[in-house]
mmCIF file of C-alpha atoms in Angstrom:
data_model
loop_
_atom_site.group_PDB
_atom_site.id
_atom_site.type_symbol
_atom_site.label_atom_id
_atom_site.label_comp_id
_atom_site.label_asym_id
_atom_site.label_seq_id
_atom_site.Cartn_x
_atom_site.Cartn_y
_atom_site.Cartn_z
ATOM 1 C CA UNK U 20 -10.174 32.316 -34.951
ATOM 2 C CA UNK U 21 -12.765 31.158 -32.459
ATOM 3 C CA UNK U 22 -13.589 33.601 -29.719
ATOM 4 C CA UNK U 23 -14.479 31.910 -26.427
ATOM 5 C CA UNK U 24 -16.198 33.993 -23.761
ATOM 6 C CA UNK U 25 -14.700 32.325 -20.717
ATOM 7 C CA UNK U 26 -16.786 33.399 -17.754
ATOM 8 C CA UNK U 27 -19.321 31.694 -15.556
ATOM 9 C CA UNK U 28 -22.847 33.168 -15.557
ATOM 10 C CA UNK U 29 -25.729 30.778 -14.897
ATOM 11 C CA UNK U 30 -26.132 30.106 -18.578
ATOM 12 C CA UNK U 31 -25.225 32.065 -21.653
ATOM 13 C CA UNK U 32 -25.156 31.011 -25.284
ATOM 14 C CA UNK U 33 -22.503 32.100 -27.689
ATOM 15 C CA UNK U 34 -22.546 31.570 -31.422
ATOM 16 C CA UNK U 35 -19.028 30.453 -32.243
ATOM 17 C CA UNK U 36 -17.902 31.287 -35.760
ATOM 18 C CA UNK U 37 -15.657 28.585 -37.103
ATOM 19 C CA UNK U 38 -13.520 28.673 -40.243
ATOM 20 C CA UNK U 39 -15.299 31.850 -41.263
ATOM 21 C CA UNK U 40 -18.489 30.088 -42.351
ATOM 22 C CA UNK U 41 -19.955 27.494 -40.004
ATOM 23 C CA UNK U 42 -21.601 28.514 -36.756
ATOM 24 C CA UNK U 43 -21.989 26.372 -33.660
ATOM 25 C CA UNK U 44 -24.198 27.260 -30.725
ATOM 26 C CA UNK U 45 -22.486 26.362 -27.471
ATOM 27 C CA UNK U 46 -22.915 27.201 -23.827
ATOM 28 C CA UNK U 47 -20.387 29.465 -22.157
ATOM 29 C CA UNK U 48 -21.455 28.864 -18.572
ATOM 30 C CA UNK U 49 -22.466 26.213 -16.082
ATOM 31 C CA UNK U 50 -25.855 24.564 -16.408
ATOM 32 C CA UNK U 51 -28.407 26.211 -14.083
ATOM 33 C CA UNK U 52 -29.040 26.047 -11.249
ATOM 34 C CA UNK U 53 -25.424 26.429 -10.173
ATOM 35 C CA UNK U 54 -25.311 25.187 -6.587
ATOM 36 C CA UNK U 55 -21.552 25.182 -6.145
ATOM 37 C CA UNK U 56 -19.370 27.902 -4.618
ATOM 38 C CA UNK U 57 -15.975 29.329 -5.543
ATOM 39 C CA UNK U 58 -13.531 28.274 -2.766
ATOM 40 C CA UNK U 59 -16.380 26.739 -0.737
ATOM 41 C CA UNK U 60 -14.218 25.470 2.130
ATOM 42 C CA UNK U 61 -12.548 28.848 2.603
ATOM 43 C CA UNK U 62 -15.815 30.790 2.299
ATOM 44 C CA UNK U 63 -17.511 28.567 4.893
ATOM 45 C CA UNK U 64 -14.396 28.597 7.107
ATOM 46 C CA UNK U 65 -14.524 24.810 7.390
ATOM 47 C CA UNK U 66 -11.159 23.902 5.864
ATOM 48 C CA UNK U 67 -9.449 27.051 4.600
ATOM 49 C CA UNK U 68 -6.453 25.307 3.071
ATOM 50 C CA UNK U 69 -8.236 22.287 1.575
ATOM 51 C CA UNK U 70 -7.329 23.174 -1.999
ATOM 52 C CA UNK U 71 -3.711 23.837 -1.045
ATOM 53 C CA UNK U 72 -3.455 20.442 0.670
ATOM 54 C CA UNK U 73 -4.883 18.741 -2.413
ATOM 55 C CA UNK U 74 -2.587 20.569 -4.815
ATOM 56 C CA UNK U 75 0.498 19.729 -2.755
ATOM 57 C CA UNK U 76 -0.348 16.018 -2.688
ATOM 58 C CA UNK U 77 -1.089 15.931 -6.425
ATOM 59 C CA UNK U 78 2.180 17.671 -7.279
ATOM 60 C CA UNK U 79 4.116 15.203 -5.132
ATOM 61 C CA UNK U 80 2.391 12.180 -6.687
ATOM 62 C CA UNK U 81 2.605 13.537 -10.247
ATOM 63 C CA UNK U 82 6.373 13.953 -10.011
ATOM 64 C CA UNK U 83 6.640 10.214 -9.385
ATOM 65 C CA UNK U 84 3.996 9.149 -11.909
ATOM 66 C CA UNK U 85 2.672 11.495 -14.607
ATOM 67 C CA UNK U 86 0.095 8.879 -15.654
ATOM 68 C CA UNK U 87 -2.117 10.031 -12.780
ATOM 69 C CA UNK U 88 -3.292 12.855 -15.069
ATOM 70 C CA UNK U 89 -5.070 10.670 -17.667
ATOM 71 C CA UNK U 90 -6.124 8.211 -14.950
ATOM 72 C CA UNK U 91 -7.856 10.927 -12.924
ATOM 73 C CA UNK U 92 -9.436 12.403 -16.068
ATOM 74 C CA UNK U 93 -11.014 9.069 -16.907
ATOM 75 C CA UNK U 94 -12.042 8.496 -13.292
ATOM 76 C CA UNK U 95 -13.778 11.875 -13.114
ATOM 77 C CA UNK U 96 -15.524 11.303 -16.460
ATOM 78 C CA UNK U 97 -16.702 7.870 -15.303
ATOM 79 C CA UNK U 98 -18.105 9.418 -12.135
ATOM 80 C CA UNK U 99 -19.792 12.536 -13.506
ATOM 81 C CA UNK U 100 -21.331 10.936 -16.587
ATOM 82 C CA UNK U 101 -23.073 8.264 -14.503
ATOM 83 C CA UNK U 102 -25.670 9.770 -12.162
ATOM 84 C CA UNK U 103 -23.627 12.960 -11.676
ATOM 85 C CA UNK U 104 -20.459 14.027 -9.853
ATOM 86 C CA UNK U 105 -21.070 12.332 -6.509
ATOM 87 C CA UNK U 106 -17.950 10.145 -6.133
ATOM 88 C CA UNK U 107 -20.064 6.985 -6.296
ATOM 89 C CA UNK U 108 -17.477 5.481 -8.661
ATOM 90 C CA UNK U 109 -14.988 5.467 -5.768
ATOM 91 C CA UNK U 110 -17.069 3.070 -3.676
ATOM 92 C CA UNK U 111 -15.848 -0.505 -3.376
ATOM 93 C CA UNK U 112 -18.102 -3.550 -3.450
ATOM 94 C CA UNK U 113 -18.766 -6.808 -5.304
ATOM 95 C CA UNK U 114 -21.303 -5.171 -7.653
ATOM 96 C CA UNK U 115 -20.191 -1.527 -7.475
ATOM 97 C CA UNK U 116 -19.713 0.881 -10.386
ATOM 98 C CA UNK U 117 -16.023 -0.018 -10.389
ATOM 99 C CA UNK U 118 -16.891 -3.554 -11.478
ATOM 100 C CA UNK U 119 -18.871 -2.523 -14.587
ATOM 101 C CA UNK U 120 -17.287 -3.696 -17.862
ATOM 102 C CA UNK U 121 -17.009 -0.087 -19.061
ATOM 103 C CA UNK U 122 -14.888 0.746 -16.011
ATOM 104 C CA UNK U 123 -12.334 -2.022 -16.473
ATOM 105 C CA UNK U 124 -8.864 -0.598 -16.000
ATOM 106 C CA UNK U 125 -9.956 2.502 -14.093
ATOM 107 C CA UNK U 126 -7.098 3.965 -12.089
ATOM 108 C CA UNK U 127 -6.352 6.889 -9.816
ATOM 109 C CA UNK U 128 -8.168 5.504 -6.775
ATOM 110 C CA UNK U 129 -4.988 5.409 -4.698
ATOM 111 C CA UNK U 130 -4.393 9.107 -5.399
ATOM 112 C CA UNK U 131 -7.826 10.059 -4.071
ATOM 113 C CA UNK U 132 -7.477 7.783 -1.035
ATOM 114 C CA UNK U 133 -4.116 9.324 -0.095
ATOM 115 C CA UNK U 134 -5.469 12.858 -0.408
ATOM 116 C CA UNK U 135 -8.540 11.972 1.639
ATOM 117 C CA UNK U 136 -6.359 10.598 4.428
ATOM 118 C CA UNK U 137 -4.435 13.877 4.570
ATOM 119 C CA UNK U 138 -7.611 15.962 4.648
ATOM 120 C CA UNK U 139 -9.223 13.786 7.292
ATOM 121 C CA UNK U 140 -6.189 14.353 9.519
ATOM 122 C CA UNK U 141 -6.556 18.123 9.138
ATOM 123 C CA UNK U 142 -10.281 18.738 8.622
ATOM 124 C CA UNK U 143 -12.170 15.583 9.680
ATOM 125 C CA UNK U 144 -15.515 14.963 7.993
ATOM 126 C CA UNK U 145 -15.465 18.204 5.991
ATOM 127 C CA UNK U 146 -14.137 17.799 2.445
ATOM 128 C CA UNK U 147 -16.161 15.541 0.162
ATOM 129 C CA UNK U 148 -14.633 12.842 -2.004
ATOM 130 C CA UNK U 149 -16.523 14.353 -4.954
ATOM 131 C CA UNK U 150 -14.733 17.684 -4.498
ATOM 132 C CA UNK U 151 -11.384 15.959 -3.985
ATOM 133 C CA UNK U 152 -11.806 14.103 -7.284
ATOM 134 C CA UNK U 153 -12.680 17.284 -9.183
ATOM 135 C CA UNK U 154 -9.881 19.355 -7.638
ATOM 136 C CA UNK U 155 -7.214 16.648 -7.901
ATOM 137 C CA UNK U 156 -8.056 16.077 -11.569
ATOM 138 C CA UNK U 157 -7.763 19.793 -12.302
ATOM 139 C CA UNK U 158 -4.382 19.980 -10.584
ATOM 140 C CA UNK U 159 -3.017 16.842 -12.268
ATOM 141 C CA UNK U 160 -4.008 17.842 -15.803
ATOM 142 C CA UNK U 161 -2.648 21.344 -15.146
ATOM 143 C CA UNK U 162 0.732 19.782 -14.401
ATOM 144 C CA UNK U 163 0.381 17.922 -17.708
ATOM 145 C CA UNK U 164 -0.104 21.194 -19.598
ATOM 146 C CA UNK U 165 -3.827 21.946 -19.333
ATOM 147 C CA UNK U 166 -5.131 25.267 -17.997
ATOM 148 C CA UNK U 167 -5.784 25.558 -14.263
ATOM 149 C CA UNK U 168 -9.525 26.041 -14.709
ATOM 150 C CA UNK U 169 -11.920 27.113 -11.925
ATOM 151 C CA UNK U 170 -13.428 24.288 -9.871
ATOM 152 C CA UNK U 171 -16.498 25.314 -7.915
ATOM 153 C CA UNK U 172 -16.908 23.273 -4.748
ATOM 154 C CA UNK U 173 -19.457 22.245 -2.138
ATOM 155 C CA UNK U 174 -20.358 18.849 -3.608
ATOM 156 C CA UNK U 175 -21.470 16.058 -1.311
ATOM 157 C CA UNK U 176 -20.976 12.342 -1.757
ATOM 158 C CA UNK U 177 -23.639 9.978 -3.065
ATOM 159 C CA UNK U 178 -24.550 6.421 -2.233
ATOM 160 C CA UNK U 179 -23.639 3.205 -3.987
ATOM 161 C CA UNK U 180 -24.815 2.349 -7.490
ATOM 162 C CA UNK U 181 -24.849 -1.118 -9.010
ATOM 163 C CA UNK U 182 -22.649 -1.944 -11.959
ATOM 164 C CA UNK U 183 -25.681 -2.224 -14.239
ATOM 165 C CA UNK U 184 -26.418 1.484 -13.646
ATOM 166 C CA UNK U 185 -23.267 2.401 -15.586
ATOM 167 C CA UNK U 186 -24.368 3.679 -19.001
ATOM 168 C CA UNK U 187 -21.010 4.747 -20.387
ATOM 169 C CA UNK U 188 -21.083 4.143 -24.153
ATOM 170 C CA UNK U 189 -18.839 1.972 -26.292
ATOM 171 C CA UNK U 190 -15.719 3.660 -27.744
ATOM 172 C CA UNK U 191 -16.903 2.458 -31.164
ATOM 173 C CA UNK U 192 -20.180 4.404 -31.416
ATOM 174 C CA UNK U 193 -21.044 6.853 -34.194
ATOM 175 C CA UNK U 194 -20.730 10.602 -33.768
ATOM 176 C CA UNK U 195 -24.537 10.891 -33.712
ATOM 177 C CA UNK U 196 -24.756 8.360 -30.875
ATOM 178 C CA UNK U 197 -21.928 10.083 -29.025
ATOM 179 C CA UNK U 198 -23.585 13.492 -29.322
ATOM 180 C CA UNK U 199 -26.930 12.073 -28.167
ATOM 181 C CA UNK U 200 -25.203 10.648 -25.092
ATOM 182 C CA UNK U 201 -23.496 13.940 -24.211
ATOM 183 C CA UNK U 202 -26.746 15.851 -24.748
ATOM 184 C CA UNK U 203 -28.510 13.450 -22.368
ATOM 185 C CA UNK U 204 -26.078 14.705 -19.701
ATOM 186 C CA UNK U 205 -26.770 18.384 -20.463
ATOM 187 C CA UNK U 206 -23.626 18.846 -22.569
ATOM 188 C CA UNK U 207 -23.345 20.001 -26.196
ATOM 189 C CA UNK U 208 -21.264 19.398 -29.318
ATOM 190 C CA UNK U 209 -18.502 21.757 -28.151
ATOM 191 C CA UNK U 210 -18.302 19.960 -24.796
ATOM 192 C CA UNK U 211 -18.198 16.582 -26.544
ATOM 193 C CA UNK U 212 -15.504 17.530 -29.044
ATOM 194 C CA UNK U 213 -13.473 19.180 -26.296
ATOM 195 C CA UNK U 214 -13.761 16.405 -23.701
ATOM 196 C CA UNK U 215 -12.853 13.726 -26.232
ATOM 197 C CA UNK U 216 -9.631 15.713 -26.630
ATOM 198 C CA UNK U 217 -8.657 14.314 -23.231
ATOM 199 C CA UNK U 218 -7.609 11.323 -25.332
ATOM 200 C CA UNK U 219 -4.495 13.336 -26.132
ATOM 201 C CA UNK U 220 -2.977 11.246 -23.329
ATOM 202 C CA UNK U 221 -3.531 7.921 -21.636
ATOM 203 C CA UNK U 222 -3.995 4.336 -22.792
ATOM 204 C CA UNK U 223 -6.738 1.973 -23.919
ATOM 205 C CA UNK U 224 -7.072 -1.798 -24.095
ATOM 206 C CA UNK U 225 -6.602 -3.544 -27.430
ATOM 207 C CA UNK U 226 -10.052 -5.098 -27.009
ATOM 208 C CA UNK U 227 -11.528 -1.640 -27.637
ATOM 209 C CA UNK U 228 -9.942 -1.368 -31.078
ATOM 210 C CA UNK U 229 -9.532 -4.912 -32.467
ATOM 211 C CA UNK U 230 -12.779 -4.553 -34.382
ATOM 212 C CA UNK U 231 -11.267 -1.565 -36.226
ATOM 213 C CA UNK U 232 -8.100 -3.508 -36.960
ATOM 214 C CA UNK U 233 -9.420 -6.845 -38.193
ATOM 215 C CA UNK U 234 -13.182 -7.047 -38.655
ATOM 216 C CA UNK U 235 -14.797 -3.653 -38.951
ATOM 217 C CA UNK U 236 -18.580 -4.087 -39.003
ATOM 218 C CA UNK U 237 -18.121 -7.793 -39.772
ATOM 219 C CA UNK U 238 -16.382 -7.098 -43.089
ATOM 220 C CA UNK U 239 -13.272 -9.099 -42.223
ATOM 221 C CA UNK U 240 -11.284 -5.965 -43.042
ATOM 222 C CA UNK U 241 -9.943 -2.991 -41.051
ATOM 223 C CA UNK U 242 -11.871 0.255 -40.670
ATOM 224 C CA UNK U 243 -11.472 2.000 -44.056
ATOM 225 C CA UNK U 244 -11.323 5.398 -42.322
ATOM 226 C CA UNK U 245 -8.111 4.368 -40.528
ATOM 227 C CA UNK U 246 -4.686 5.250 -41.886
ATOM 228 C CA UNK U 247 -3.127 2.016 -43.183
ATOM 229 C CA UNK U 248 0.187 2.724 -41.455
ATOM 230 C CA UNK U 249 -1.598 3.075 -38.120
ATOM 231 C CA UNK U 250 -3.456 -0.188 -38.787
ATOM 232 C CA UNK U 251 -0.125 -1.974 -39.269
ATOM 233 C CA UNK U 252 1.427 -0.428 -36.175
ATOM 234 C CA UNK U 253 -1.529 -1.322 -33.962
ATOM 235 C CA UNK U 254 -1.873 -4.836 -35.377
ATOM 236 C CA UNK U 255 1.702 -5.448 -34.229
ATOM 237 C CA UNK U 256 0.693 -4.436 -30.687
ATOM 238 C CA UNK U 257 -2.806 -5.936 -30.725
ATOM 239 C CA UNK U 258 -3.043 -9.451 -32.173
ATOM 240 C CA UNK U 259 -6.474 -10.849 -33.091
ATOM 241 C CA UNK U 260 -8.537 -12.035 -30.138
ATOM 242 C CA UNK U 261 -8.972 -15.699 -30.949
ATOM 243 C CA UNK U 262 -9.143 -17.407 -27.565
ATOM 244 C CA UNK U 263 -10.715 -16.935 -24.175
ATOM 245 C CA UNK U 264 -8.398 -15.619 -21.468
ATOM 246 C CA UNK U 265 -6.074 -14.035 -24.022
ATOM 247 C CA UNK U 266 -4.040 -11.102 -22.703
ATOM 248 C CA UNK U 267 -5.404 -7.650 -23.491
ATOM 249 C CA UNK U 268 -2.450 -5.261 -23.934
ATOM 250 C CA UNK U 269 -2.629 -1.504 -23.487
ATOM 251 C CA UNK U 270 -1.797 0.945 -26.278
ATOM 252 C CA UNK U 271 -1.430 4.722 -26.205
ATOM 253 C CA UNK U 272 -4.502 6.695 -27.204
ATOM 254 C CA UNK U 273 -2.173 9.283 -28.682
ATOM 255 C CA UNK U 274 1.174 7.803 -29.773
ATOM 256 C CA UNK U 275 2.425 11.357 -30.352
ATOM 257 C CA UNK U 276 2.402 12.044 -26.626
ATOM 258 C CA UNK U 277 3.024 8.455 -25.471
ATOM 259 C CA UNK U 278 4.538 8.036 -22.030
ATOM 260 C CA UNK U 279 5.057 11.775 -21.558
ATOM 261 C CA UNK U 280 1.328 12.167 -20.792
ATOM 262 C CA UNK U 281 1.376 15.757 -22.030
ATOM 263 C CA UNK U 282 -1.819 17.687 -22.655
ATOM 264 C CA UNK U 283 -1.778 18.987 -26.227
ATOM 265 C CA UNK U 284 -3.923 19.520 -29.322
ATOM 266 C CA UNK U 285 -2.087 16.850 -31.334
ATOM 267 C CA UNK U 286 -5.127 14.606 -30.816
ATOM 268 C CA UNK U 287 -7.044 16.786 -33.294
ATOM 269 C CA UNK U 288 -4.264 16.547 -35.886
ATOM 270 C CA UNK U 289 -4.479 12.779 -35.609
ATOM 271 C CA UNK U 290 -8.247 12.819 -36.056
ATOM 272 C CA UNK U 291 -7.962 14.960 -39.197
ATOM 273 C CA UNK U 292 -5.271 12.694 -40.671
ATOM 274 C CA UNK U 293 -7.299 9.519 -39.932
ATOM 275 C CA UNK U 294 -4.862 8.464 -37.210
ATOM 276 C CA UNK U 295 -7.282 8.345 -34.257
ATOM 277 C CA UNK U 296 -6.929 5.147 -32.245
ATOM 278 C CA UNK U 297 -10.535 4.923 -31.004
ATOM 279 C CA UNK U 298 -13.442 4.784 -33.415
ATOM 280 C CA UNK U 299 -15.443 7.375 -31.473
ATOM 281 C CA UNK U 300 -12.559 9.849 -31.910
ATOM 282 C CA UNK U 301 -12.280 9.304 -35.666
ATOM 283 C CA UNK U 302 -16.023 9.887 -35.934
ATOM 284 C CA UNK U 303 -15.590 13.592 -35.101
ATOM 285 C CA UNK U 304 -14.950 14.370 -38.776
ATOM 286 C CA UNK U 305 -18.357 12.997 -39.793
ATOM 287 C CA UNK U 306 -20.439 15.727 -38.166
ATOM 288 C CA UNK U 307 -20.245 19.253 -39.559
ATOM 289 C CA UNK U 308 -20.067 20.962 -36.158
ATOM 290 C CA UNK U 309 -17.556 18.599 -34.550
ATOM 291 C CA UNK U 310 -15.470 18.671 -37.745
ATOM 292 C CA UNK U 311 -15.276 22.482 -37.677
ATOM 293 C CA UNK U 312 -14.368 22.475 -33.988
ATOM 294 C CA UNK U 313 -11.729 19.798 -34.581
ATOM 295 C CA UNK U 314 -10.150 21.907 -37.326
ATOM 296 C CA UNK U 315 -10.193 24.961 -35.068
ATOM 297 C CA UNK U 316 -8.536 23.152 -32.152
ATOM 298 C CA UNK U 317 -5.943 21.650 -34.483
ATOM 299 C CA UNK U 318 -5.087 25.160 -35.660
ATOM 300 C CA UNK U 319 -4.806 26.658 -32.176
ATOM 301 C CA UNK U 320 -3.883 25.081 -28.839
ATOM 302 C CA UNK U 321 -5.131 28.113 -26.908
ATOM 303 C CA UNK U 322 -8.665 27.719 -28.257
ATOM 304 C CA UNK U 323 -8.636 24.101 -27.096
ATOM 305 C CA UNK U 324 -7.273 25.068 -23.672
ATOM 306 C CA UNK U 325 -10.001 27.671 -23.143
ATOM 307 C CA UNK U 326 -12.754 25.322 -24.242
ATOM 308 C CA UNK U 327 -11.315 22.523 -22.077
ATOM 309 C CA UNK U 328 -11.512 24.771 -19.001
ATOM 310 C CA UNK U 329 -15.195 25.438 -19.586
ATOM 311 C CA UNK U 330 -16.131 21.883 -20.599
ATOM 312 C CA UNK U 331 -14.508 20.423 -17.479
ATOM 313 C CA UNK U 332 -16.364 22.909 -15.279
ATOM 314 C CA UNK U 333 -19.642 22.079 -17.004
ATOM 315 C CA UNK U 334 -19.094 18.331 -16.675
ATOM 316 C CA UNK U 335 -18.143 18.818 -13.027
ATOM 317 C CA UNK U 336 -21.526 20.427 -12.312
ATOM 318 C CA UNK U 337 -23.677 17.521 -13.561
ATOM 319 C CA UNK U 338 -26.297 16.452 -10.978
ATOM 320 C CA UNK U 339 -24.232 17.508 -7.982
ATOM 321 C CA UNK U 340 -25.452 16.905 -4.435
ATOM 322 C CA UNK U 341 -25.306 19.945 -2.147
ATOM 323 C CA UNK U 342 -26.792 21.203 1.118
ATOM 324 C CA UNK U 343 -28.136 18.300 3.161
ATOM 325 C CA UNK U 344 -28.258 15.814 0.283
ATOM 326 C CA UNK U 345 -25.822 12.938 0.389
ATOM 327 C CA UNK U 346 -23.012 12.888 2.946
ATOM 328 C CA UNK U 347 -19.342 13.709 3.483
ATOM 329 C CA UNK U 348 -17.652 10.308 3.502
ATOM 330 C CA UNK U 349 -14.916 9.672 6.044
ATOM 331 C CA UNK U 350 -13.391 7.104 3.670
ATOM 332 C CA UNK U 351 -13.940 7.495 -0.082
ATOM 333 C CA UNK U 352 -14.155 3.719 -0.551
ATOM 334 C CA UNK U 353 -17.176 3.157 1.735
ATOM 335 C CA UNK U 354 -20.322 4.989 2.790
ATOM 336 C CA UNK U 355 -20.450 6.364 6.328
ATOM 337 C CA UNK U 356 -22.989 3.698 7.277
ATOM 338 C CA UNK U 357 -20.243 1.119 6.736
ATOM 339 C CA UNK U 358 -17.384 3.233 8.140
ATOM 340 C CA UNK U 359 -15.650 1.459 11.015
ATOM 341 C CA UNK U 360 -17.840 -1.600 10.573
#
């Protein structure tokens, strides 16, 4: 079985032995330099109970709507993978990141806004929206069954980005293109294979998969790597897109978990049996390293949980603003320059 060294030095490499033969080099720590602090608001005595306030609000909201777990996961990914974890995706505006085509259907904003209101009433101008997003996501996915991984804090909030700055890739790219994208963000094949496992819950629009169902690579046929039963099931839910303005239904990324929104390793079983809904997920079996990792996670939930904890921490440290960079927004939806305007 894979042995994961789960600790947080500046940067350490471990050679992970998979299936007894293949070896994958993967990081076991945060990318240097690590500028964040464990329990930052308690250490700096600025808002001792910030993390407790956040956890309480998340637990209350999750009990009413478990879908906040996959929504916050996607929201955090969409923030961190575009210019770093600076909460710029939370900003509203006619040409903001939110409006980018890749971010259509993003949710979880209301959760962050509610938590921010609570924190502003207790510790005004102290806790960043970027930290709230990272902590709230950790707490929500923990309630869904993921490990309660460490979240280092002390992030500050960035300014607005235009929609055209969003470089999130298509869900239909090849595994080589996917790995190149993750590497461009300082992440590796283990991070990629692990983070894609977040698709064990949540939904996607039919428009992201119709090409796999009806006209894969302009062949007029479905993706040959897709289980024929799954093709039939999804065709029932996702009719061909033949006219402008046609509705774009949502389907579960992992029908095994469905509306329960439970964190599990069943995603990897689906990939191995050619039952992945998204093309980028099915592509994991076409790279030796990601294939070996997929097999390992399918065989053991605990290995996936440990790797998920590290991958989320590593993603959460991408291009963070600290010190005097950025600002601490009073309202996560607008920059301080526009606050009260």
